[in-house]
N, CA, C and O of each residue as an XYZ file, in Angstrom:
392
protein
N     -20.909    -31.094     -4.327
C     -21.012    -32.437     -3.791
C     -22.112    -33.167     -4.580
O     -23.254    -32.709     -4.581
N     -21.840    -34.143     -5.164
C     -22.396    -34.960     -6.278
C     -24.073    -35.495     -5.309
O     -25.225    -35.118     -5.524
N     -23.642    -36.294     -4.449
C     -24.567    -36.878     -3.250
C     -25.678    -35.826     -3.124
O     -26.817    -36.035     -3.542
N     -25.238    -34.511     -2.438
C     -25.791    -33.706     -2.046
C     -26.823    -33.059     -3.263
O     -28.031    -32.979     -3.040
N     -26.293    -32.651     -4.437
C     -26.907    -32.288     -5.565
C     -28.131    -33.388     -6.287
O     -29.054    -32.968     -6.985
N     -27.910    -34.858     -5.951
C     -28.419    -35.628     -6.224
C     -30.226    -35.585     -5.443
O     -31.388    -35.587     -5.850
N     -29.648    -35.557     -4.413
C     -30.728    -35.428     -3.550
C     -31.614    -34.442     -3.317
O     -32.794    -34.637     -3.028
N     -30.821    -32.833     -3.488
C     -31.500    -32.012     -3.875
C     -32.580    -31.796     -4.794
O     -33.634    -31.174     -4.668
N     -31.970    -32.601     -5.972
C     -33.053    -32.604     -7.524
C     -33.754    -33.439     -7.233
O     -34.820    -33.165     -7.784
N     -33.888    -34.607     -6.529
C     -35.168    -35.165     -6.468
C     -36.267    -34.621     -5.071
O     -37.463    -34.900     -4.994
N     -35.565    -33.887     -4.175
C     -36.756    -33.209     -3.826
C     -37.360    -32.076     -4.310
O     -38.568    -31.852     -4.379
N     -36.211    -31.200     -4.726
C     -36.850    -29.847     -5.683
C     -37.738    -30.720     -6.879
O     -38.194    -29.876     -7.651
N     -38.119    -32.015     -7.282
C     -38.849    -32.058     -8.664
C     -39.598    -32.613     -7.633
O     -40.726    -32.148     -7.793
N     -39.604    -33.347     -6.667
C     -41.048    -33.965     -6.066
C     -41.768    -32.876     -5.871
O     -42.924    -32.930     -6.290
N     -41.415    -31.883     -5.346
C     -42.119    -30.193     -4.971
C     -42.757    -29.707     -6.048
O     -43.841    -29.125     -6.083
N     -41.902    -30.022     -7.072
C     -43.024    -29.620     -8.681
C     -43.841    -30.474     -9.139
O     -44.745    -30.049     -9.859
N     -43.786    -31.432     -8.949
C     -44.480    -32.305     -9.216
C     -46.190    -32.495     -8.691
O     -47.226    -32.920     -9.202
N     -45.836    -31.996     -7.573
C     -46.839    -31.658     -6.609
C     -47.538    -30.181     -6.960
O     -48.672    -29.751     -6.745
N     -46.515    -29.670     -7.513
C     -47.182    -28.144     -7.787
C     -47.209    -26.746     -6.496
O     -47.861    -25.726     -6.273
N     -46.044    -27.513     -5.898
C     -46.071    -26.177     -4.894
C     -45.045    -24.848     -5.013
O     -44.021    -24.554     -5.630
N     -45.823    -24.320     -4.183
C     -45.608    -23.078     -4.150
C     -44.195    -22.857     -4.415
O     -43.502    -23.874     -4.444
N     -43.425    -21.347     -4.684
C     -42.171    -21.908     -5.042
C     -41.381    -22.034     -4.137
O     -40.400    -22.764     -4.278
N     -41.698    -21.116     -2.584
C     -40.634    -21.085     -1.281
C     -40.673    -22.455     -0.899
O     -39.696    -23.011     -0.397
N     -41.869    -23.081     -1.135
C     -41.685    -24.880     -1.041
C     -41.042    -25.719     -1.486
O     -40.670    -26.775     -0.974
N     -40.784    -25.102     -2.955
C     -39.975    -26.110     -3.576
C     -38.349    -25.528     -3.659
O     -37.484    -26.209     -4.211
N     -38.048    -24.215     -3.055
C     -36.760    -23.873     -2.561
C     -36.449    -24.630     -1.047
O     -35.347    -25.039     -0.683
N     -37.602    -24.694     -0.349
C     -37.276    -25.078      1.111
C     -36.817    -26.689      0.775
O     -35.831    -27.196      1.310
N     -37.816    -27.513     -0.334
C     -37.684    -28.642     -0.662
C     -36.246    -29.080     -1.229
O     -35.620    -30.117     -1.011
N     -35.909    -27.951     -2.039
C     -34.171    -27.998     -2.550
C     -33.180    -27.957     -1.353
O     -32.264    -28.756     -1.162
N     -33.570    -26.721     -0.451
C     -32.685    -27.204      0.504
C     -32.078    -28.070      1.426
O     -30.904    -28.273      1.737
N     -33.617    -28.733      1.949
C     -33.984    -30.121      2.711
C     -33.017    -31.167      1.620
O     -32.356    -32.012      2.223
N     -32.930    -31.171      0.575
C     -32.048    -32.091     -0.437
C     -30.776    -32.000     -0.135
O     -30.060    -32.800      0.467
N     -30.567    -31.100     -0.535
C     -28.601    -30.752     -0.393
C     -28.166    -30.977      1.197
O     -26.959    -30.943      1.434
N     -29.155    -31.221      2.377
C     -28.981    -30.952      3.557
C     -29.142    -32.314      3.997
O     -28.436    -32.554      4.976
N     -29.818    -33.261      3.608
C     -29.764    -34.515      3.821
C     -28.771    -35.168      2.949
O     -28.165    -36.147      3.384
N     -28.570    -34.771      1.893
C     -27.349    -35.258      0.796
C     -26.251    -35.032      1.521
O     -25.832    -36.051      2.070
N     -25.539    -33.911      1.749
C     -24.378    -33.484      2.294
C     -24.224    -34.857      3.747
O     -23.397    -35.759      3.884
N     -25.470    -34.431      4.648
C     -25.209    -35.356      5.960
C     -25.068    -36.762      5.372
O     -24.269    -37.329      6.118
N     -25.403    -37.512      4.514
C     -25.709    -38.898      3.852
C     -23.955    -38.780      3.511
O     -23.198    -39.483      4.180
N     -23.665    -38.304      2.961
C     -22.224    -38.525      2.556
C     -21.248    -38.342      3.010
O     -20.292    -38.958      2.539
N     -21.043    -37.461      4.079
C     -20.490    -37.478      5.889
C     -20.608    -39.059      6.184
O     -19.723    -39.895      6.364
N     -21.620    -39.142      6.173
C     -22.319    -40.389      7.256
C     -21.384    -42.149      6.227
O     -20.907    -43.198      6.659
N     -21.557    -41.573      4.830
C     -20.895    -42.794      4.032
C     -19.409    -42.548      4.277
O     -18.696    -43.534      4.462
N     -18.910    -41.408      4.294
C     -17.333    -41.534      4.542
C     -16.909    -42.071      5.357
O     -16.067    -42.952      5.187
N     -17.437    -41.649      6.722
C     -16.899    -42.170      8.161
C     -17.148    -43.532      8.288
O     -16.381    -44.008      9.126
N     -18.291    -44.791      7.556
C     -18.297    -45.535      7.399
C     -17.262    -46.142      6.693
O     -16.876    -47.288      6.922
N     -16.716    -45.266      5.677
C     -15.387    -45.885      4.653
C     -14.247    -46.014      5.164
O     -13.288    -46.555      4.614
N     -14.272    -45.356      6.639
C     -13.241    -45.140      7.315
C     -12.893    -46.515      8.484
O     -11.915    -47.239      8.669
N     -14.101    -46.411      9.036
C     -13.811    -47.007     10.060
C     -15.445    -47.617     10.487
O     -15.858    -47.660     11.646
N     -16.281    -48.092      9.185
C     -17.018    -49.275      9.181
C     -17.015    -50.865      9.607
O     -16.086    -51.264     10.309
N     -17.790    -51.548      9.293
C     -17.207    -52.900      9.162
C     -17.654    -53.213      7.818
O     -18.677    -52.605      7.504
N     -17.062    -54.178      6.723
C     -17.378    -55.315      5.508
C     -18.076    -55.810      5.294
O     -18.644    -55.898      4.206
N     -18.356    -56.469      6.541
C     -19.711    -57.292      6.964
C     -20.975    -56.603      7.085
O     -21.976    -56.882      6.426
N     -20.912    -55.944      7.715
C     -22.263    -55.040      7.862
C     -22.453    -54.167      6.568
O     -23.564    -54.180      6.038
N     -21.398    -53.376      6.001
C     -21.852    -52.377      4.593
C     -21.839    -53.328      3.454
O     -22.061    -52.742      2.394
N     -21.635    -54.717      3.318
C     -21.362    -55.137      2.007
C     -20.611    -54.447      1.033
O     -21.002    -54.341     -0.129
N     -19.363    -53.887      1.522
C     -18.649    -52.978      0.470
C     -17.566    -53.017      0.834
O     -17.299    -52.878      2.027
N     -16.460    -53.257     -0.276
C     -14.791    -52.649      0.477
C     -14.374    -51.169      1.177
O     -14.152    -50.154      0.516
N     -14.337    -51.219      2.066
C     -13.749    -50.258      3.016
C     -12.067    -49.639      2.456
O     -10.999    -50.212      2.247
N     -12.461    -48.391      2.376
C     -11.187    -47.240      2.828
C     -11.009    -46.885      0.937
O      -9.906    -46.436      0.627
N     -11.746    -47.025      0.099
C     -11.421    -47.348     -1.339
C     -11.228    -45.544     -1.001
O     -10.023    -45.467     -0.761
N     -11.619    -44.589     -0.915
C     -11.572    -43.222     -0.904
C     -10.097    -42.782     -0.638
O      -9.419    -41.987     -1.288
N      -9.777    -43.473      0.445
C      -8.392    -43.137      1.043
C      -7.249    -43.475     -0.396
O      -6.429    -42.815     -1.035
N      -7.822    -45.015     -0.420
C      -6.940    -45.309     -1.410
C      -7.021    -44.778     -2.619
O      -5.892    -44.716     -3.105
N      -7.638    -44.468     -3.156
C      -7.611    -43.399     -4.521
C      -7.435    -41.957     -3.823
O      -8.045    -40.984     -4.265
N      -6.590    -41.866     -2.732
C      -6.144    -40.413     -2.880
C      -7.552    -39.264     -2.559
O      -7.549    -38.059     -2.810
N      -8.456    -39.899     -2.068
C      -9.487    -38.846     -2.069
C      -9.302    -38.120     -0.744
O      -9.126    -39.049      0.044
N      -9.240    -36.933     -0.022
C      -9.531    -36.541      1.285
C     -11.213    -36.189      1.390
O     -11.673    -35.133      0.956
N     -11.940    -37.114      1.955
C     -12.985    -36.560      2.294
C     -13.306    -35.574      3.677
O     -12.375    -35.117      4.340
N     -14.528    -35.351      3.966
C     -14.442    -34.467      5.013
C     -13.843    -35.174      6.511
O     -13.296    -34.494      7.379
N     -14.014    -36.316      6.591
C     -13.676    -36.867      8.092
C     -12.196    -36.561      8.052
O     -11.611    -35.744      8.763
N     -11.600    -37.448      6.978
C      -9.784    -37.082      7.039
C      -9.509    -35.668      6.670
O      -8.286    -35.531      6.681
N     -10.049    -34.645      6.373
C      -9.691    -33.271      6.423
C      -9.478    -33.120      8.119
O      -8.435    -33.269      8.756
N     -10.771    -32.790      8.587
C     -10.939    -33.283      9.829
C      -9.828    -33.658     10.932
O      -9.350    -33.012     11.864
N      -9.553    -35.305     10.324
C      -8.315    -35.625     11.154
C      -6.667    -35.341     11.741
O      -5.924    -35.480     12.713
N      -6.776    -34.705      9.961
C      -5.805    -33.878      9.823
C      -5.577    -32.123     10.373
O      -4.560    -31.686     10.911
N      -6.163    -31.759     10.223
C      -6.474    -30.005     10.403
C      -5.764    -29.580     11.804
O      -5.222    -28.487     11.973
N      -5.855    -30.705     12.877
C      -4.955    -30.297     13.830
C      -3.547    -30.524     14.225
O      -2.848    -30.141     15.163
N      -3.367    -31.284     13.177
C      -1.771    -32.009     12.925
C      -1.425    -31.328     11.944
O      -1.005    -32.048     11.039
N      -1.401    -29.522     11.554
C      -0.553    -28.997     10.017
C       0.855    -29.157     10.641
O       1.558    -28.318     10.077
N       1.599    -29.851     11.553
C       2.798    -29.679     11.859
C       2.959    -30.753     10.599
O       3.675    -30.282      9.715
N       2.514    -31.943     10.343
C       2.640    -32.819      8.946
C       3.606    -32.324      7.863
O       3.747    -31.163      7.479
N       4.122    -33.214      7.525
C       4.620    -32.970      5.976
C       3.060    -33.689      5.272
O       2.331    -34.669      5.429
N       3.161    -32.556      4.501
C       2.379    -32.520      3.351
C       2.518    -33.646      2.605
O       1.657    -34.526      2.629
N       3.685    -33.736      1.821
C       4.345    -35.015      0.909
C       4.108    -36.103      1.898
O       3.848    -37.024      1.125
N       4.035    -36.540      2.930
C       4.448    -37.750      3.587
C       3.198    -38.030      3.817
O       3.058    -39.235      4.027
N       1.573    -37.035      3.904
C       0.609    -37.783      4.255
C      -0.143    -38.236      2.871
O      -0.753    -39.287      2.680
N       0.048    -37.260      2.049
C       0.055    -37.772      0.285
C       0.588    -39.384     -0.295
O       0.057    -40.284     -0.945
N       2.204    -39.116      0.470
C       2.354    -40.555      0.119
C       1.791    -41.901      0.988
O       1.826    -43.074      0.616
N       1.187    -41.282      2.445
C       0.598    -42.208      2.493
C      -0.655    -42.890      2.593
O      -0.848    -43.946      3.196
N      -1.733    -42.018      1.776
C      -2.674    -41.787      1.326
C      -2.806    -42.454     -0.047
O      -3.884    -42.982     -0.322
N      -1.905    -42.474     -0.840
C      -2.092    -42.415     -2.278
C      -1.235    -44.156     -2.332
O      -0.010    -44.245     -2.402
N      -1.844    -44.967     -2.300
C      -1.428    -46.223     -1.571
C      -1.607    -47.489     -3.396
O      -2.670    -47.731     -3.968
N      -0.459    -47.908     -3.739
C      -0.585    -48.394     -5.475
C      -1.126    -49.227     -5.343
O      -1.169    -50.012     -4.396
N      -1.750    -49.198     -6.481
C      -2.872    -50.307     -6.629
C      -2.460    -51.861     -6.541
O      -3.085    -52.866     -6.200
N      -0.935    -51.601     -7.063
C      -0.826    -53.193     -7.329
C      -0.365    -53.813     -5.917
O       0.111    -54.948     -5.883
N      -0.506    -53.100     -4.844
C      -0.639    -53.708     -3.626
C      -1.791    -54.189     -3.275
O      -1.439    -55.144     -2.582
N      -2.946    -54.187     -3.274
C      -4.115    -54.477     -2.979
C      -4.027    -56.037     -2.823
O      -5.030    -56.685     -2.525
């Protein structure tokens, strides 16, 4: 997870930076990937079912490029009665509709 890794490296280098110890700057890596991961949970479900107004951003762009993030895994996981193909196709939504 890009987010998660992101966040990680800047607390694992603030920890060096500082010069600590090294279980500090492992605890500090973890605290990263652990607020990263929740941060990007927290941006999906906004992509989902945010408002425009409030995020300053187009909504659902994930869906529409076909991405499953964790919320729509999620949504899905108790519906495998699904066709596969049918939630693909309607997920994967052409651009030149927009």
């Amino acid at each position: 997870m890009k987010t998660g890794s992101l966040f990680s490296a800047a607390a694992e280098l603030a920890a060096l930076i500082s010069e600590a110890e090294p279980n500090v700057i492992e605890t500090f890596k973890n605290f990263g990937i652990q607020v990263g991961t929740a941060y990007q949970i927290y941006d999906d479900c906004v992509d989902l079912a945010g408002s425009e107004s409030a995020t300053g951003k187009t909504l659902g762009t994930d869906l529409r490029k076909g991405k499953f993030t964790l919320p729509v895994l999620i949504f899905f996981a108790p519906r495998r009665s699904l066709n596969e193909n049918a939630v693909v196709s309607l997920c994967s939504t052409n651009e030149s509709t927009k």
